[in-house]
Coordinates of C-alpha atoms in Angstrom, one line a residue:
X1270 CA -2.7 -28.4 -5.9
X1271 CA 0.5 -28.2 -3.7
X1272 CA 1.9 -24.9 -4.8
X1273 CA 0.5 -21.5 -5.6
X1274 CA 2.1 -18.3 -7.0
X1275 CA 0.5 -14.9 -6.3
X1276 CA 1.0 -11.3 -7.0
X1277 CA 0.9 -9.1 -3.8
X1278 CA 0.1 -5.7 -5.1
X1279 CA 1.0 -2.4 -3.5
X1280 CA -1.3 0.7 -3.0
X1281 CA -1.2 4.4 -3.1
X1282 CA -3.4 6.9 -1.2
X1283 CA -5.2 9.3 -3.5
X1284 CA -6.3 11.1 -0.3
X1285 CA -5.5 10.6 3.3
X1286 CA -7.2 12.3 6.3
X1287 CA -7.0 11.5 10.0
X1288 CA -10.3 12.2 11.6
X1289 CA -9.4 11.7 15.3
X1290 CA -7.3 9.8 17.8
X1291 CA -9.3 7.3 19.7
X1292 CA -8.9 6.7 23.5
X1293 CA -7.2 3.3 22.7
X1294 CA -4.5 5.1 20.7
X1295 CA -5.6 4.1 17.3
X1296 CA -6.3 6.8 14.7
X1297 CA -9.5 6.9 12.7
X1298 CA -8.9 7.7 9.1
X1299 CA -10.7 8.6 5.9
X1300 CA -8.8 7.8 2.8
X1301 CA -9.1 6.8 -0.8
X1302 CA -6.9 3.7 -1.7
X1303 CA -5.8 2.6 -5.1
X1304 CA -4.0 -0.7 -6.0
X1305 CA -1.2 -0.3 -8.5
X1306 CA 0.5 -2.8 -10.8
X1307 CA 3.7 -3.0 -8.7
X1308 CA 3.8 -6.2 -6.8
X1309 CA 5.8 -8.7 -4.8
X1310 CA 5.7 -12.4 -5.8
X1311 CA 4.5 -14.8 -3.1
X1312 CA 5.0 -18.5 -3.7
X1313 CA 3.4 -20.9 -1.2
X1314 CA 4.1 -24.6 -1.2
X1315 CA 2.3 -27.2 1.0
X1316 CA 4.7 -29.5 2.9
X1317 CA 4.2 -32.7 4.7
X1318 CA 6.5 -31.7 7.5
X1319 CA 4.7 -29.3 9.9
X1320 CA 5.9 -25.7 10.4
X1321 CA 6.3 -22.4 8.5
X1322 CA 9.5 -21.8 6.5
X1323 CA 10.1 -18.5 4.9
X1324 CA 12.7 -17.3 2.4
X1325 CA 13.1 -14.0 0.7
X1326 CA 15.3 -12.1 -1.7
X1327 CA 16.1 -9.3 0.9
X1328 CA 18.6 -10.2 3.5
X1329 CA 17.4 -7.7 6.1
X1330 CA 13.8 -9.0 6.2
X1331 CA 13.0 -11.3 9.2
X1332 CA 12.0 -14.9 8.2
X1333 CA 10.4 -15.7 11.6
X1334 CA 7.3 -14.7 13.5
X1335 CA 8.3 -11.1 13.2
X1336 CA 7.3 -11.2 9.5
X1337 CA 3.6 -10.6 8.7
X1338 CA 3.8 -13.5 6.2
X1339 CA 4.6 -15.9 9.0
X1340 CA 1.8 -14.4 11.2
X1341 CA -0.7 -14.8 8.4
X1342 CA 0.2 -18.5 7.9
X1343 CA 0.2 -19.2 11.6
X1344 CA -3.2 -17.5 12.0
X1345 CA -4.8 -19.8 9.3
X1346 CA -3.1 -22.9 10.6
X1347 CA -4.4 -22.3 14.1
X1348 CA -7.9 -21.3 13.1
X1349 CA -8.4 -24.2 10.6
X1350 CA -6.4 -26.9 12.3
X1351 CA -4.0 -27.3 9.4
X1352 CA -1.4 -29.9 10.4
X1353 CA 0.7 -29.7 7.2
X1354 CA 3.5 -27.2 6.9
X1355 CA 4.1 -24.5 4.3
X1356 CA 7.2 -23.0 2.6
X1357 CA 6.7 -19.4 1.5
X1358 CA 9.1 -17.6 -0.8
X1359 CA 8.8 -13.8 -0.9
X1360 CA 10.3 -11.9 -3.8
X1361 CA 10.0 -8.2 -2.8
X1362 CA 9.7 -5.4 -5.3
X1363 CA 7.3 -3.0 -3.5
X1364 CA 9.4 -0.5 -1.5
X1365 CA 9.7 -1.7 2.1
X1366 CA 8.3 0.4 4.9
X1367 CA 7.5 3.2 2.5
X1368 CA 3.7 3.9 2.6
X1369 CA 2.7 1.4 -0.1
X1370 CA 1.3 -1.4 2.2
X1371 CA 3.9 -3.9 0.9
X1372 CA 3.9 -6.0 4.1
X1373 CA 0.1 -5.9 4.3
X1374 CA -0.2 -7.0 0.7
X1375 CA 2.1 -10.0 1.4
X1376 CA 0.1 -11.0 4.4
X1377 CA -3.1 -10.7 2.4
X1378 CA -1.6 -12.9 -0.3
X1379 CA -0.8 -15.6 2.2
X1380 CA -4.3 -15.6 3.6
X1381 CA -5.8 -15.8 0.1
X1382 CA -3.3 -18.3 -1.2
X1383 CA -3.5 -20.7 1.8
X1384 CA -7.3 -20.5 1.6
X1385 CA -7.1 -21.9 -2.0
X1386 CA -4.1 -24.2 -1.4
X1387 CA -5.8 -26.0 1.4
X1388 CA -9.4 -25.7 0.1
X1389 CA -10.6 -23.9 3.2
X1390 CA -13.6 -22.4 1.6
X1391 CA -13.4 -19.1 3.3
X1392 CA -15.2 -16.1 1.8
X1393 CA -13.4 -12.9 0.9
X1394 CA -15.4 -11.2 3.8
X1395 CA -14.1 -13.9 6.3
X1396 CA -10.5 -13.4 5.0
X1397 CA -10.9 -9.6 5.4
X1398 CA -12.2 -10.0 9.0
X1399 CA -9.2 -12.2 9.8
X1400 CA -6.8 -9.9 8.1
X1401 CA -7.6 -6.9 10.2
X1402 CA -6.1 -8.7 13.2
X1403 CA -2.8 -8.7 11.3
X1404 CA -2.9 -5.0 10.3
X1405 CA -5.3 -2.3 9.3
X1406 CA -4.4 -2.3 5.6
X1407 CA -4.7 -6.1 5.2
X1408 CA -8.5 -6.2 4.5
X1409 CA -8.0 -3.6 1.8
X1410 CA -5.1 -5.6 0.3
X1411 CA -7.5 -8.6 0.0
X1412 CA -10.3 -6.4 -1.6
X1413 CA -7.9 -4.4 -3.9
X1414 CA -9.0 -1.9 -6.5
X1415 CA -10.3 1.6 -5.7
X1416 CA -11.9 2.0 -2.3
X1417 CA -12.9 4.5 0.4
X1418 CA -11.3 3.4 3.7
X1419 CA -12.7 4.5 7.1
X1420 CA -12.5 3.5 10.7
X1421 CA -8.9 2.4 11.4
X1422 CA -8.8 1.3 7.7
X1423 CA -11.1 -1.7 8.0
X1424 CA -14.4 -0.1 6.9
X1425 CA -14.2 -0.3 3.1
X1426 CA -16.5 1.0 0.4
X1427 CA -15.6 -0.2 -3.2
X1428 CA -15.5 2.6 -5.7
X1429 CA -15.5 2.7 -9.5
X1430 CA -12.0 2.4 -11.0
X1431 CA -10.0 5.6 -10.9
X1432 CA -9.7 7.4 -14.3
X1433 CA -7.1 5.8 -16.5
X1434 CA -3.6 7.3 -16.2
X1435 CA 0.1 6.5 -15.8
X1436 CA 1.7 6.6 -12.4
X1437 CA 5.3 7.4 -11.5
X1438 CA 6.4 6.0 -8.2
X1439 CA 9.6 7.1 -6.4
X1440 CA 11.0 6.0 -3.1
X1441 CA 13.7 8.4 -1.7
X1442 CA 16.6 6.8 0.2
X1443 CA 15.2 7.8 3.6
X1444 CA 13.4 5.9 6.4
X1445 CA 10.2 7.1 7.9
X1446 CA 8.7 5.7 11.1
X1447 CA 4.9 5.4 10.8
X1448 CA 4.8 5.5 14.6
X1449 CA 6.7 8.8 14.7
X1450 CA 4.5 10.4 12.1
X1451 CA 1.2 9.6 13.9
X1452 CA 2.7 10.5 17.3
X1453 CA 3.7 13.9 15.9
X1454 CA 0.5 14.6 14.0
X1455 CA -1.3 17.2 16.1
X1456 CA -4.8 17.4 14.6
X1457 CA -5.7 20.6 16.5
X1458 CA -3.1 22.5 14.5
X1459 CA -4.2 21.1 11.1
X1460 CA -5.7 24.1 9.3
X1461 CA -7.0 22.3 6.2
X1462 CA -8.1 18.7 5.8
X1463 CA -8.2 16.8 2.5
X1464 CA -11.4 16.8 0.5
X1465 CA -12.0 13.1 0.5
X1466 CA -15.6 13.4 -0.5
X1467 CA -14.5 15.5 -3.5
X1468 CA -12.0 12.9 -4.5
X1469 CA -14.7 10.2 -4.3
X1470 CA -17.1 12.2 -6.4
X1471 CA -14.4 13.0 -9.0
X1472 CA -13.7 9.3 -9.3
X1473 CA -17.4 8.5 -9.7
X1474 CA -17.6 11.2 -12.4
X1475 CA -14.5 9.8 -14.2
X1476 CA -12.9 13.2 -13.8
X1477 CA -9.1 12.7 -13.6
X1478 CA -8.3 16.4 -13.3
X1479 CA -10.9 17.0 -10.7
X1480 CA -9.5 14.1 -8.7
X1481 CA -5.9 15.3 -9.1
X1482 CA -6.7 18.8 -8.0
X1483 CA -7.8 17.4 -4.7
X1484 CA -4.9 15.0 -4.0
X1485 CA -3.9 15.6 -0.4
X1486 CA -2.4 13.7 2.5
X1487 CA -2.6 15.2 6.0
X1488 CA 0.5 13.2 7.1
X1489 CA 2.6 15.3 4.9
X1490 CA 2.4 18.0 7.6
X1491 CA 4.7 15.8 9.7
X1492 CA 6.8 13.8 7.2
X1493 CA 7.6 16.7 4.8
X1494 CA 8.7 18.9 7.7
X1495 CA 11.3 16.2 8.6
X1496 CA 12.2 15.2 5.1
X1497 CA 11.9 18.1 2.7
X1498 CA 13.2 16.0 -0.3
X1499 CA 9.6 14.6 -0.5
X1500 CA 8.5 18.1 -1.7
X1501 CA 11.5 18.2 -4.1
X1502 CA 10.4 15.0 -5.7
X1503 CA 6.8 16.2 -6.0
X1504 CA 7.9 19.4 -7.6
X1505 CA 10.2 17.5 -10.0
X1506 CA 7.3 15.3 -11.1
X1507 CA 5.0 18.3 -11.7
X1508 CA 7.7 20.2 -13.5
X1509 CA 8.1 17.1 -15.8
X1510 CA 4.4 16.8 -16.7
X1511 CA 2.6 15.3 -13.7
X1512 CA -1.0 16.5 -13.3
X1513 CA -0.4 16.3 -9.5
X1514 CA 1.9 14.4 -7.1
X1515 CA 1.5 13.2 -3.5
X1516 CA 3.2 11.3 -0.7
X1517 CA 1.6 7.9 -0.1
X1518 CA 0.7 6.7 3.4
X1519 CA 3.1 8.0 6.0
X1520 CA 5.8 8.1 3.4
X1521 CA 8.4 8.4 2.1
X1522 CA 7.1 7.1 -1.3
X1523 CA 5.9 9.8 -3.7
X1524 CA 3.7 9.2 -6.7
X1525 CA 2.9 11.4 -9.7
X1526 CA -0.2 11.1 -11.9
X1527 CA 0.5 11.5 -15.6
X1528 CA -1.8 11.3 -18.7
X1529 CA 0.9 10.3 -21.2
X1530 CA 3.1 7.2 -21.2
X1531 CA 6.1 8.8 -23.0
X1532 CA 6.1 11.8 -20.6
X1533 CA 5.9 9.4 -17.6
X1534 CA 8.9 7.3 -18.8
X1535 CA 10.9 10.4 -19.6
X1536 CA 10.3 11.8 -16.1
X1537 CA 11.2 8.4 -14.7
X1538 CA 14.6 8.4 -16.4
X1539 CA 15.3 12.1 -15.5
X1540 CA 14.4 11.4 -11.8
X1541 CA 16.7 8.4 -11.6
X1542 CA 19.6 10.7 -12.7
X1543 CA 19.0 13.2 -9.9
X1544 CA 19.6 10.7 -7.1
X1545 CA 16.5 12.0 -5.3
X1546 CA 15.0 8.5 -5.3
X1547 CA 16.4 5.0 -4.8
X1548 CA 13.6 3.1 -6.4
X1549 CA 11.6 4.5 -9.3
X1550 CA 8.8 2.7 -11.2
X1551 CA 6.3 3.5 -14.0
X1552 CA 3.0 1.7 -13.3
X1553 CA -0.7 1.6 -14.1
X1554 CA -3.6 1.5 -11.7
X1555 CA -4.9 -2.0 -11.1
X1556 CA -8.6 -3.0 -10.6
X1557 CA -9.8 -6.6 -10.3

């Protein structure tokens, strides 16, 4: 094998709570993650000539050590003494810097792909332990599926698949700084925290409506205040048939949970016409 093509899948947060800020500046979280069938394509080719070469379909993405894909490849090369080179082509579809862990998914795909390409024999657990050094979401992006995430995101408990549904994803044409959101999250002023345990139990019970009634993201208290169009998109989705809608991660991506494919696709077309969102997709949940 000298080439491997992988799907790097994005995620949404069905619930996101921040428990506390640690003395080292990291935030401890408690959240429910779900992989969705919206993915980047990552093609990795083994080369005789040493080095890491990256290409991508988006001109504004770095193709050097500032890209997590490069960092992931360099990490494995150094750890495993790989003296060959790799060429990595990244075809992006997951919205960039939008709360869907697109970069983390790409980094996870490179760890997984190079492990297979070079027959390194690393377990999923080992890859996940390596992944956390690249970013808190990387271990989850290796695990995938439905999971409870704690700590800084690296303590993962697999859950049963979320109840079947259709998901409408919309990324508004705004930029959100994750750093800004966390720096401006003042936990002492948060009056109500998401019921993460309730979401987990509803998933275990296969109760879609029970799950949807508890969808909540504490980071909305910061992001929505700065970007009210996030609430506009949520309301639009609910008015068009979504059981519930929520911002994913630190935003600005919004997703709506629907029970009917036709209704979801109709809402998708209507949302595109409003100009509220630049990227709009209809997807299904993904579980390995």
